[in-house]
Short mmCIF file of C-alpha atoms and ligand atoms in Angstrom, two decimals:
data_model
loop_
_atom_site.label_atom_id
_atom_site.label_comp_id
_atom_site.label_asym_id
_atom_site.label_seq_id
_atom_site.Cartn_x
_atom_site.Cartn_y
_atom_site.Cartn_z
CA MET A 153 -22.60 246.22 -61.09
CA ILE A 154 -23.73 242.72 -61.03
CA SER A 155 -26.74 241.37 -59.22
CA VAL A 156 -26.56 238.66 -56.26
CA ALA A 157 -28.47 236.09 -58.40
CA ASP A 158 -26.28 236.53 -61.23
CA ALA A 159 -22.94 236.67 -58.98
CA GLN A 160 -24.41 233.11 -57.42
CA ALA A 161 -24.94 231.71 -60.87
CA HIS A 162 -21.38 232.52 -62.33
CA ILE A 163 -20.10 231.32 -59.26
CA LEU A 164 -22.01 228.09 -59.24
CA ALA A 165 -21.12 227.45 -62.88
CA GLN A 166 -17.55 227.41 -62.07
CA VAL A 167 -17.80 224.71 -59.63
CA ALA A 168 -17.71 221.60 -61.90
CA THR A 169 -16.38 218.95 -59.68
CA VAL A 170 -17.52 217.11 -56.63
CA ALA A 171 -15.08 216.28 -53.37
CA PRO A 172 -14.30 212.46 -53.94
CA PRO A 173 -16.04 209.69 -51.83
CA GLN A 174 -14.74 208.27 -48.53
CA ILE A 175 -16.22 205.57 -46.52
CA VAL A 176 -16.84 206.64 -42.77
CA PRO A 177 -18.34 204.93 -39.66
CA LEU A 178 -21.98 205.87 -39.01
CA THR A 179 -20.67 207.19 -35.64
CA GLY A 180 -18.74 209.48 -37.41
CA ALA A 181 -21.11 210.75 -40.14
CA LEU A 182 -23.12 213.17 -38.72
CA GLY A 183 -23.42 216.36 -41.17
CA ARG A 184 -21.67 214.52 -43.97
CA VAL A 185 -23.05 214.26 -47.41
CA LEU A 186 -24.15 211.09 -48.83
CA ALA A 187 -22.06 210.26 -52.13
CA GLU A 188 -24.28 207.57 -53.77
CA ASP A 189 -28.21 206.69 -53.65
CA LEU A 190 -28.54 204.43 -50.63
CA ARG A 191 -30.44 201.32 -51.65
CA ALA A 192 -32.21 199.08 -48.99
CA PRO A 193 -30.50 195.68 -48.86
CA ILE A 194 -33.32 194.19 -46.90
CA ASP A 195 -36.66 194.96 -45.84
CA VAL A 196 -37.29 196.86 -42.41
CA PRO A 197 -38.93 195.39 -40.56
CA PRO A 198 -37.63 192.19 -41.68
CA THR A 199 -40.78 190.15 -40.66
CA ASP A 200 -44.49 190.97 -39.61
CA ASN A 201 -44.39 191.77 -36.12
CA SER A 202 -46.50 192.77 -33.18
CA ALA A 203 -46.91 196.55 -32.32
CA VAL A 204 -48.08 195.66 -28.88
CA ASP A 205 -47.78 193.69 -25.79
CA GLY A 206 -50.89 191.23 -26.32
CA TYR A 207 -51.97 188.24 -27.76
CA ALA A 208 -51.78 186.89 -31.42
CA VAL A 209 -54.86 185.21 -33.00
CA ALA A 210 -56.20 184.38 -36.36
CA HIS A 211 -58.70 186.84 -37.55
CA VAL A 212 -60.73 184.28 -39.45
CA ASP A 213 -61.51 182.46 -35.94
CA LEU A 214 -63.33 185.68 -34.89
CA ALA A 215 -65.25 186.25 -38.23
CA ALA A 216 -66.44 182.48 -38.69
CA GLY A 217 -68.12 181.57 -35.23
CA ALA A 218 -67.99 184.96 -33.46
CA ARG A 219 -65.52 183.26 -31.10
CA THR A 220 -64.85 185.21 -27.99
CA ASP A 221 -62.43 183.05 -26.39
CA PHE A 222 -58.98 181.54 -27.09
CA THR A 223 -56.48 178.96 -25.43
CA VAL A 224 -53.04 180.68 -24.71
CA VAL A 225 -50.72 177.99 -26.29
CA GLY A 226 -47.27 179.84 -25.65
CA GLU A 227 -45.39 182.87 -25.11
CA LEU A 228 -43.07 184.71 -27.50
CA ALA A 229 -40.67 187.63 -26.50
CA ALA A 230 -38.93 190.22 -29.11
CA GLY A 231 -36.13 188.51 -30.41
CA GLY A 232 -37.41 185.04 -30.52
CA VAL A 233 -39.30 183.07 -33.06
CA PHE A 234 -42.45 180.78 -32.49
CA ALA A 235 -41.71 177.40 -33.91
CA GLY A 236 -44.98 176.09 -34.47
CA ALA A 237 -48.26 177.44 -35.80
CA ILE A 238 -51.30 179.17 -34.28
CA ALA A 239 -54.42 176.69 -34.79
CA ARG A 240 -58.19 177.59 -34.60
CA GLY A 241 -59.01 178.66 -31.54
CA GLN A 242 -55.35 179.37 -30.08
CA ALA A 243 -53.64 182.42 -29.21
CA LEU A 244 -49.96 183.33 -28.50
CA ARG A 245 -48.82 185.65 -25.88
CA ILE A 246 -46.71 188.00 -27.82
CA MET A 247 -44.33 190.86 -26.85
CA THR A 248 -43.73 194.20 -28.92
CA GLY A 249 -41.40 193.59 -31.78
CA ALA A 250 -41.94 189.54 -31.84
CA PRO A 251 -42.30 188.04 -35.37
CA MET A 252 -45.94 187.39 -35.96
CA PRO A 253 -46.34 183.35 -35.47
CA ALA A 254 -47.67 181.53 -38.60
CA GLY A 255 -51.26 181.22 -38.67
CA ALA A 256 -51.95 184.54 -36.83
CA ASP A 257 -52.58 187.89 -38.22
CA THR A 258 -54.12 189.82 -35.75
CA VAL A 259 -53.04 191.07 -31.92
CA TYR A 260 -55.26 192.09 -29.00
CA PRO A 261 -53.62 194.65 -26.95
CA GLN A 262 -53.04 193.03 -23.42
CA GLU A 263 -55.23 195.87 -21.82
CA VAL A 264 -58.29 194.72 -23.72
CA VAL A 265 -58.43 190.89 -22.83
CA GLU A 266 -59.43 189.24 -19.82
CA ARG A 267 -57.25 186.30 -18.95
CA ARG A 268 -57.87 183.48 -16.77
CA GLY A 269 -55.54 180.66 -16.68
CA ASP A 270 -54.58 179.71 -20.16
CA ARG A 271 -58.05 181.22 -21.24
CA ILE A 272 -58.66 184.77 -22.58
CA THR A 273 -61.82 186.23 -23.56
CA VAL A 274 -61.96 188.99 -26.17
CA GLY A 275 -64.15 191.44 -28.30
CA ALA A 276 -64.18 192.28 -31.69
CA ILE A 277 -61.25 193.61 -33.75
CA ASP A 278 -60.03 194.51 -37.29
CA ARG A 279 -58.18 191.96 -39.15
CA GLY A 280 -54.37 193.03 -39.04
CA ALA A 281 -54.76 195.39 -36.12
CA ASN A 282 -51.59 195.93 -33.96
CA THR A 283 -49.36 194.29 -36.41
CA ARG A 284 -46.44 195.96 -38.28
CA ALA A 285 -45.99 194.44 -41.83
CA ARG A 286 -42.55 193.26 -43.10
CA GLY A 287 -41.14 195.96 -45.23
CA GLU A 288 -43.59 198.72 -44.29
CA ASP A 289 -40.71 201.19 -43.16
CA VAL A 290 -38.42 200.31 -46.12
CA ARG A 291 -38.58 198.06 -49.08
CA ALA A 292 -35.64 196.29 -49.72
CA GLY A 293 -34.43 197.40 -53.14
CA SER A 294 -35.74 200.64 -52.81
CA VAL A 295 -33.66 204.07 -52.59
CA VAL A 296 -34.15 205.08 -49.20
CA LEU A 297 -31.90 208.19 -49.08
CA PRO A 298 -30.77 210.04 -52.22
CA ALA A 299 -27.13 211.01 -53.10
CA GLY A 300 -26.47 214.56 -51.73
CA SER A 301 -28.65 214.12 -48.59
CA VAL A 302 -26.90 215.54 -45.65
CA LEU A 303 -27.00 212.89 -43.00
CA ARG A 304 -28.77 214.04 -40.02
CA PRO A 305 -29.70 211.85 -36.78
CA GLN A 306 -32.48 210.16 -38.42
CA GLU A 307 -30.64 209.66 -41.45
CA LEU A 308 -27.75 207.78 -39.49
CA GLY A 309 -30.47 205.86 -37.70
CA VAL A 310 -32.22 204.65 -41.03
CA ALA A 311 -28.67 203.55 -42.53
CA ALA A 312 -28.25 201.55 -39.15
CA SER A 313 -31.66 199.83 -39.38
CA LEU A 314 -30.47 198.63 -42.80
CA GLY A 315 -27.67 196.89 -40.93
CA LEU A 316 -24.86 199.19 -42.29
CA PRO A 317 -22.01 200.08 -40.11
CA GLN A 318 -20.41 202.63 -42.44
CA ILE A 319 -21.36 204.72 -45.18
CA LEU A 320 -20.26 206.39 -48.31
CA VAL A 321 -19.89 210.25 -48.02
CA ARG A 322 -18.14 212.84 -49.68
CA GLN A 323 -14.76 214.25 -48.25
CA ARG A 324 -15.16 217.43 -46.53
CA PRO A 325 -13.93 220.30 -48.82
CA ARG A 326 -10.63 221.91 -47.74
CA VAL A 327 -10.81 225.59 -47.07
CA ALA A 328 -7.95 227.90 -46.49
CA VAL A 329 -8.76 230.92 -44.49
CA PHE A 330 -6.76 234.22 -44.42
CA SER A 331 -7.02 237.54 -43.22
CA THR A 332 -5.17 240.64 -44.73
CA GLY A 333 -4.24 243.99 -43.47
CA ASP A 334 -1.80 245.48 -41.39
CA GLU A 335 -4.02 247.20 -39.08
CA VAL A 336 -5.40 243.38 -38.11
CA VAL A 337 -3.82 241.94 -35.13
CA GLU A 338 -3.90 238.30 -33.61
CA PRO A 339 -6.22 238.06 -30.47
CA GLY A 340 -4.05 237.48 -27.54
CA ASP A 341 -1.15 239.72 -29.19
CA ALA A 342 -0.24 243.07 -28.17
CA ARG A 343 -2.32 245.62 -30.09
CA LYS A 344 -0.65 249.07 -30.98
CA PRO A 345 -2.79 252.21 -31.64
CA GLY A 346 -4.39 252.01 -34.99
CA GLN A 347 -4.70 248.30 -34.95
CA ILE A 348 -7.69 246.09 -34.60
CA TYR A 349 -8.26 242.49 -33.62
CA ASP A 350 -8.87 240.17 -36.24
CA SER A 351 -12.39 238.78 -35.93
CA ASN A 352 -13.03 237.99 -39.81
CA ARG A 353 -10.99 234.79 -39.78
CA PHE A 354 -13.05 233.38 -36.68
CA SER A 355 -16.23 234.01 -37.77
CA LEU A 356 -15.20 232.71 -41.36
CA GLN A 357 -13.90 229.81 -39.69
CA GLY A 358 -16.98 228.86 -37.96
CA LEU A 359 -18.76 229.38 -41.12
CA VAL A 360 -16.90 227.01 -42.91
CA GLU A 361 -16.93 224.27 -40.24
CA ALA A 362 -20.95 224.91 -39.73
CA ALA A 363 -21.27 224.37 -43.63
CA GLY A 364 -19.03 221.03 -43.33
CA GLY A 365 -15.85 222.53 -44.64
CA VAL A 366 -12.35 221.55 -43.11
CA VAL A 367 -10.39 224.79 -42.17
CA THR A 368 -6.49 225.44 -42.64
CA ASP A 369 -5.79 228.74 -40.82
CA TYR A 370 -3.23 230.66 -42.66
CA GLY A 371 -3.33 233.32 -40.22
CA ILE A 372 -3.18 237.16 -41.02
CA VAL A 373 -0.99 238.13 -43.96
CA PRO A 374 0.61 241.57 -43.97
CA ASP A 375 -0.01 244.23 -46.59
CA LEU A 376 2.99 242.88 -48.53
CA HIS A 377 2.99 242.03 -52.31
CA GLU A 378 5.45 239.23 -51.99
CA VAL A 379 4.11 237.88 -48.87
CA LEU A 380 0.65 237.59 -50.03
CA HIS A 381 1.58 236.12 -53.40
CA ALA A 382 3.54 233.37 -51.95
CA ARG A 383 1.00 232.60 -49.23
CA LEU A 384 -1.84 232.36 -51.50
CA THR A 385 -0.20 230.21 -54.13
CA GLU A 386 0.98 227.62 -51.38
CA ALA A 387 -2.72 227.58 -49.83
CA ALA A 388 -4.11 226.96 -53.30
CA ARG A 389 -2.09 223.95 -53.85
CA ALA A 390 -3.53 222.09 -50.56
CA SER A 391 -6.98 223.38 -50.59
CA ASP A 392 -10.34 223.30 -52.66
CA ILE A 393 -11.44 226.88 -51.63
CA VAL A 394 -8.89 229.71 -50.71
CA LEU A 395 -10.87 232.68 -48.72
CA THR A 396 -9.20 235.92 -47.67
CA SER A 397 -10.93 238.97 -46.24
CA GLY A 398 -9.97 242.47 -46.81
CA GLY A 399 -7.92 244.08 -49.42
CA VAL A 400 -10.65 243.98 -52.22
CA SER A 401 -11.97 247.43 -51.99
CA VAL A 402 -10.31 250.44 -53.66
CA GLY A 403 -8.00 251.69 -50.61
CA ASP A 404 -4.18 252.54 -51.46
CA TYR A 405 -3.16 249.02 -49.71
CA ASP A 406 -5.59 246.91 -51.23
CA LEU A 407 -3.04 244.39 -52.50
CA VAL A 408 -5.21 241.29 -53.00
CA LYS A 409 -6.34 242.75 -56.24
CA ALA A 410 -2.90 243.61 -57.61
CA VAL A 411 -1.61 240.18 -56.43
CA LEU A 412 -4.60 238.18 -57.92
CA GLN A 413 -4.45 240.13 -61.30
CA GLU A 414 -1.23 238.58 -61.76
CA ALA A 415 -2.51 234.93 -60.70
CA GLY A 416 -4.91 235.47 -63.41
CA GLY A 417 -8.48 234.13 -63.75
CA ILE A 418 -10.22 236.47 -60.95
CA ASP A 419 -12.80 238.72 -61.54
CA PHE A 420 -13.47 241.52 -59.30
CA TRP A 421 -17.27 242.32 -58.97
CA GLN A 422 -19.50 245.17 -57.38
CA VAL A 423 -22.28 243.47 -56.45
CA ALA A 424 -25.68 245.41 -56.16
CA MET A 425 -26.15 244.57 -52.32
CA GLN A 426 -25.77 246.16 -49.13
CA PRO A 427 -23.50 245.71 -46.97
CA GLY A 428 -20.69 243.72 -49.00
CA ARG A 429 -20.19 245.27 -52.40
CA PRO A 430 -16.63 244.29 -53.44
CA LEU A 431 -16.19 240.74 -54.10
CA ALA A 432 -13.08 239.06 -55.81
CA VAL A 433 -14.05 235.74 -57.25
CA GLY A 434 -12.06 232.89 -59.56
CA ARG A 435 -9.18 230.51 -59.46
CA ILE A 436 -5.72 230.13 -57.99
CA GLY A 437 -4.43 227.19 -59.99
CA ALA A 438 -7.05 224.40 -59.27
CA ALA A 439 -8.52 226.00 -56.22
CA HIS A 440 -11.50 228.10 -56.05
CA PHE A 441 -10.67 231.63 -54.54
CA PHE A 442 -13.00 234.24 -53.07
CA GLY A 443 -11.82 237.35 -51.97
CA LEU A 444 -14.55 238.76 -49.42
CA PRO A 445 -14.72 242.34 -48.08
CA GLY A 446 -12.99 243.18 -45.09
CA ASN A 447 -15.98 244.89 -43.05
CA PRO A 448 -17.12 241.85 -40.82
CA VAL A 449 -20.89 241.87 -41.30
CA ALA A 450 -19.90 242.10 -44.95
CA SER A 451 -17.42 239.02 -44.81
CA MET A 452 -19.96 236.84 -42.98
CA LEU A 453 -23.02 238.05 -45.28
CA THR A 454 -20.87 237.42 -48.65
CA PHE A 455 -19.61 233.94 -47.42
CA SER A 456 -23.45 232.99 -46.70
CA LEU A 457 -24.39 234.13 -50.31
CA PHE A 458 -21.41 233.34 -52.48
CA VAL A 459 -19.16 230.94 -50.77
CA ARG A 460 -21.51 228.51 -49.08
CA PRO A 461 -23.41 227.42 -52.09
CA ALA A 462 -19.99 226.70 -54.10
CA LEU A 463 -18.65 224.80 -50.78
CA TRP A 464 -22.04 222.86 -50.75
CA LYS A 465 -21.75 222.24 -54.46
CA LEU A 466 -18.24 220.93 -54.15
CA ALA A 467 -19.51 218.70 -51.07
CA GLY A 468 -21.99 217.07 -53.12
CA ARG A 469 -25.11 218.56 -51.42
CA ARG A 470 -28.30 218.46 -53.55
CA GLU A 471 -29.68 221.65 -51.67
CA LEU A 472 -27.35 224.70 -52.23
CA PHE A 473 -29.51 227.56 -50.52
CA PRO A 474 -30.84 227.65 -46.94
CA PRO A 475 -35.00 228.11 -46.83
CA ARG A 476 -36.64 231.43 -46.68
CA PHE A 477 -39.82 232.53 -45.49
CA HIS A 478 -42.10 235.44 -44.92
CA ALA A 479 -42.26 237.59 -41.88
CA VAL A 480 -44.12 240.67 -40.86
CA ALA A 481 -41.92 243.82 -40.35
CA THR A 482 -42.50 245.40 -37.02
CA GLU A 483 -40.57 248.77 -37.73
CA ALA A 484 -40.11 250.74 -40.78
CA MET A 485 -36.77 250.08 -42.93
CA ARG A 486 -34.82 252.27 -45.13
CA LYS A 487 -33.81 250.53 -48.37
CA LYS A 488 -32.44 252.04 -51.73
CA THR A 489 -34.18 250.31 -54.85
CA GLY A 490 -31.71 248.71 -57.42
CA ARG A 491 -29.61 246.62 -55.02
CA ARG A 492 -30.55 243.76 -52.48
CA GLU A 493 -30.03 244.77 -48.93
CA PHE A 494 -29.61 242.34 -45.78
CA LYS A 495 -30.40 243.63 -42.44
CA ARG A 496 -29.74 241.70 -39.22
CA GLY A 497 -33.22 240.60 -37.79
CA ILE A 498 -34.71 239.21 -34.67
CA LEU A 499 -37.74 237.01 -35.07
CA SER A 500 -40.60 236.45 -32.91
CA TYR A 501 -43.67 234.24 -33.19
CA ALA A 502 -47.10 236.28 -32.99
CA GLY A 503 -49.40 233.52 -32.35
CA ASP A 504 -50.16 232.72 -36.02
CA HIS A 505 -47.07 234.31 -38.16
CA TRP A 506 -43.67 235.44 -37.69
CA GLU A 507 -42.76 238.90 -37.10
CA VAL A 508 -39.30 240.47 -37.49
CA ARG A 509 -37.34 243.69 -36.32
CA THR A 510 -34.06 244.85 -36.98
CA THR A 511 -30.91 244.66 -34.44
CA GLY A 512 -30.74 248.46 -34.49
CA PRO A 513 -27.80 250.23 -36.20
CA GLN A 514 -27.01 248.44 -39.26
CA GLY A 515 -23.38 249.46 -39.94
CA SER A 516 -21.27 246.91 -42.03
CA GLY A 517 -18.63 246.91 -39.32
CA ILE A 518 -21.02 246.45 -36.42
CA LEU A 519 -20.31 242.66 -35.75
CA SER A 520 -22.38 242.74 -32.57
CA SER A 521 -25.71 243.02 -34.65
CA MET A 522 -24.59 239.67 -36.06
CA ALA A 523 -24.58 238.11 -32.53
CA GLN A 524 -27.71 239.73 -31.63
CA ALA A 525 -29.57 238.59 -34.55
CA ASP A 526 -31.24 235.20 -35.60
CA CYS A 527 -31.56 235.95 -39.33
CA PHE A 528 -31.20 238.09 -42.16
CA ILE A 529 -34.07 240.34 -43.59
CA VAL A 530 -33.44 240.08 -47.29
CA ILE A 531 -35.23 242.99 -49.30
CA GLU A 532 -35.26 242.36 -52.82
CA GLU A 533 -33.90 244.81 -55.46
CA GLU A 534 -36.99 246.33 -56.63
CA ARG A 535 -38.29 247.46 -53.41
CA GLY A 536 -37.91 250.61 -51.60
CA ASP A 537 -38.44 251.60 -48.17
CA VAL A 538 -40.32 249.20 -46.26
CA ALA A 539 -43.24 250.48 -43.85
CA ALA A 540 -44.07 248.76 -40.58
CA GLY A 541 -46.76 245.73 -41.47
CA GLU A 542 -45.29 244.79 -44.58
CA ARG A 543 -43.99 241.51 -45.32
CA VAL A 544 -40.50 240.79 -45.71
CA TRP A 545 -38.38 237.81 -46.68
CA VAL A 546 -36.22 236.36 -43.70
CA GLU A 547 -33.46 233.55 -43.93
CA ALA A 548 -32.86 232.04 -40.40
CA PHE A 549 -29.22 231.59 -39.24
CA GLN A 550 -30.26 228.09 -37.88
P1 AMP B 658 -10.68 246.52 -46.31
O1 AMP B 658 -11.51 245.66 -47.18
O2 AMP B 658 -9.29 245.86 -46.20
O3 AMP B 658 -10.42 247.86 -46.81
O4 AMP B 658 -11.50 246.47 -44.87
C1 AMP B 658 -12.56 247.34 -44.74
C2 AMP B 658 -12.59 247.32 -43.30
O5 AMP B 658 -12.73 245.98 -42.57
C3 AMP B 658 -11.76 248.12 -42.43
O6 AMP B 658 -12.23 248.93 -41.59
C4 AMP B 658 -10.83 246.88 -42.17
O7 AMP B 658 -10.23 247.48 -40.78
C5 AMP B 658 -11.77 245.87 -41.40
N1 AMP B 658 -11.19 244.47 -41.61
C6 AMP B 658 -10.25 243.97 -42.38
N2 AMP B 658 -10.02 242.85 -42.18
C7 AMP B 658 -10.37 242.65 -40.83
C8 AMP B 658 -10.42 241.43 -39.90
N3 AMP B 658 -9.65 240.48 -40.54
N4 AMP B 658 -11.15 241.37 -39.00
C9 AMP B 658 -11.69 242.59 -38.43
N5 AMP B 658 -11.97 243.84 -39.18
C10 AMP B 658 -11.10 243.66 -40.37
MG1 MG B 659 -7.14 246.05 -45.74
#
């Protein structure tokens, strides 16, 4: 038996490379991983400018003579530049985003000004009020986004604000996905008695794509030694990661083990967890191999715990694990000490804290529990049964 944490550490230690970089247009960069520190080539904003529609003045004018009126000497829209300079007693009508004219440092919002003809009457104001300083958002030369950041909508906007139309990201890891087992048939095909529809390939493909990988679908491989061996080797040549589900437990027809022992470099682990004990991990050629358990909940869970961090490391991400937080269990939960257990949970907010309950029956074949759930409830190795009202860790799916 190996602990979840040790299994994760062993796996991550095996991932020594990072996917090569690639330039993509910003418009196609959502969810991609930044390949290098992004340094700002310019100040943002590039000039001091007005934060409101109003009137730009020199604050010194107010301080000196307690002046309360100014002559409006011109008007400046966003996108323009004022050619002259503001002299004593003068104000410039200015729009939001327009560069501050020379000689002015303070802007009156139009709402607080009384205007008659080309004269305005004003009250007291702080120096620099309603202006935005050059470089207050981003300073030229600073690292705005560190390498390994996942590009969210706001990161795309930040890159665009620096004038960049494209960005250097990591190539998406290529992931081959297989199902194994003579009992498993393709949805849409005729199902004979004793057969079940393949679900793992579909949930695993979704998990790979959601984690930023590109899937190649290798279909269902029958429980035949030669076929499995040939397909796995072929997939490994064209992929960074090869994933199978099923065939890693101790049943008579569990061929994945036998085939892989031949390929070499594969470890078979019994992980101290529930669900999802058996796991095969190693290499086929240059590809990382993961043989996940066949039970549908176990295959999704072991992907999340063991494959996704490896995929994220390969993809160059800085953060390899999703955040965890505490919730109060609203029901008692059975738990065996000595292993980490994962229940499917439903979160709700109770005014000032999160609460969580299970989805009901927790068998590792009950895939609909994953559809009802919005989190995993994570109960650590040393804990036993959980009573209602106790705190537990949760890991939200989103
Ligand atoms: P195995 O690990 O091959 O012994 O499979 C364990 C359980 O998972 C069995 O009940 C299998 O029928 C089921 N199973 C295996 N592969 C799949 C799959 N691709 N989709 C749905 N269930 C599967
Ligand atoms: Mg099987």
